[in-house]
């Protein structure tokens, strides 16, 4: 029997941190985690019609819109609110520990979502509460995945690694549209089943393969900071969400005292949070991080990009499902699936540009790529206003591809700039802040862009809808009542793949009174899209104009954030103080 030489070093085990391939194990596991979490955020959006049919609830009936909003928003709000706290806990107790727990929590609540035992409002509340629990698991994944990668990869490879990770997150939000469309055609519960085997695999693999590399510093939990931050951000996001819903005779809820009060309370509590963090011994977030130019400006750019990207997704879904697809022969019921398929050029652009820009930013810094990517996305918003509402698909696909490439160019360098700019012991908190920016931007985009579109439609849609309905024989009284309904009803009907006219006129009984030819025309594939095209384009000018402006702000912030900088690798000739002053340099 042969024996190994006495002086031979033992070969590292497959998942040992010292193994040269450990970083790729960490990358593959965190990429799966991010992909799973973000696919689930959009898979539910596209599957809402099937989900509501499954629990026997009409989300467009009076009083049911809140169910619709919170099935979408519950996950996003909880993820945005908790991600900083959970990132800080990762700094204290271990990032891998928090990340692996996140996989397990996410999987458990996916199972609970799929076994909803109720119908009607009770069934909706079950889904909302389980989505909130799923959001807690998602927040653990968001908060710690980038910090784990920053620990595992040397600075000259972080951009590439974070690029793959971030592209998987952004691409997941669009892949979920296709997957949700396919699964919801089979069974609405399958929308939640799909996460279970992936979650079990990721949980087991994470516990077996990931090891703690981060610098941990014992600290007390900052309870006052956590409470003021959590309540303040929740109040702000909830108020902005309810700003979409009509209030009295207003098309939106921005004059609602509860909405205004929630915004004011949120601002006051977040201001108190900043004061608290400057005074406590162990702050939840070191406010000093925001004195680092690269960190502060890269997060501002990330917030603007997240709002713009979220608004783009929702507006494109409404555009395709409410107008373009019906005009091209697709039934309203099939539009959710086909909307996801026709949006694939956007995802392809992400997948191509993201890893490449991450790799290049490792060599040349973030400035040119994040700035250029933001400007490309801004250009794509302008181009979407140039093409007609009933566009030629090749032109639409080319613009989507351009937007995807721009977002891919931006995302990886932006994330790398954030994570490289902070000391090692603050990476969990920095990752949490970046996650909060990402998820808050997605939440804000719903309130901001839906409100802008509603304002745009409110100026044009009432007369157009009233005249169109009376032209087909609907009584003037009913037509005027429907025309003066808040535009949010038409938007949500289009967003959910419902037949808008049937949803609006059907409950009045007018369709039964009309000649069959008129009723068929009203509920056909061309009446509403033709009627909506003019008002919708008017709204798009406002929405995409604002989005383009946000991306220009993101480009300016990216440019001023500076070029390549790594906090823990100052140039030899710089002292530690000098290195701090060099933050954000080219």
CSV table of N, CA and C in Angstrom, one decimal, residues 13 36 69 107 176 184 222 352 372 384 395 408 412 435 440 531 580:
chain,number,residue,atom,x,y,z
A,13,UNK,N,-10.3,20.3,0.6
A,13,UNK,CA,-11.6,19.7,0.3
A,13,UNK,C,-12.3,20.5,-0.8
A,36,UNK,N,-33.7,33.1,-8.1
A,36,UNK,CA,-34.9,32.6,-7.6
A,36,UNK,C,-35.8,33.7,-7.0
A,69,UNK,N,-53.0,45.2,-5.1
A,69,UNK,CA,-51.7,46.0,-4.8
A,69,UNK,C,-50.8,45.2,-3.8
A,107,UNK,N,-38.0,29.2,0.9
A,107,UNK,CA,-38.6,28.0,0.4
A,107,UNK,C,-39.8,27.6,1.2
A,176,UNK,N,-39.2,35.8,-15.2
A,176,UNK,CA,-40.4,35.5,-14.4
A,176,UNK,C,-41.6,35.7,-15.2
A,184,UNK,N,-48.9,29.5,-15.3
A,184,UNK,CA,-50.2,29.9,-15.0
A,184,UNK,C,-51.2,29.3,-16.0
A,222,UNK,N,-28.9,47.7,17.0
A,222,UNK,CA,-29.4,49.1,17.1
A,222,UNK,C,-30.9,49.1,17.0
A,352,UNK,N,-26.2,39.7,-22.1
A,352,UNK,CA,-25.0,39.9,-22.9
A,352,UNK,C,-24.1,40.9,-22.3
A,372,UNK,N,-22.3,55.5,-19.4
A,372,UNK,CA,-22.8,55.2,-20.8
A,372,UNK,C,-24.0,54.3,-20.8
A,384,UNK,N,-38.8,55.0,-27.6
A,384,UNK,CA,-40.1,54.3,-27.4
A,384,UNK,C,-41.2,55.4,-27.6
A,395,UNK,N,-38.7,47.1,-34.7
A,395,UNK,CA,-38.3,48.4,-34.2
A,395,UNK,C,-38.4,48.3,-32.6
A,408,UNK,N,-27.6,46.5,-18.6
A,408,UNK,CA,-26.5,45.6,-18.3
A,408,UNK,C,-25.2,46.3,-18.1
A,412,UNK,N,-23.6,46.1,-13.2
A,412,UNK,CA,-22.5,45.5,-12.6
A,412,UNK,C,-21.5,46.5,-12.1
A,435,UNK,N,-29.3,46.9,-1.5
A,435,UNK,CA,-30.5,46.1,-1.7
A,435,UNK,C,-31.8,46.9,-1.4
A,440,UNK,N,-36.5,49.4,-3.0
A,440,UNK,CA,-37.3,50.6,-2.8
A,440,UNK,C,-37.6,51.3,-4.2
A,531,UNK,N,-59.3,52.7,-29.2
A,531,UNK,CA,-59.8,53.8,-28.4
A,531,UNK,C,-58.7,54.3,-27.4
A,580,UNK,N,-8.4,57.8,2.0
A,580,UNK,CA,-9.8,58.1,2.2
A,580,UNK,C,-10.2,59.3,1.4
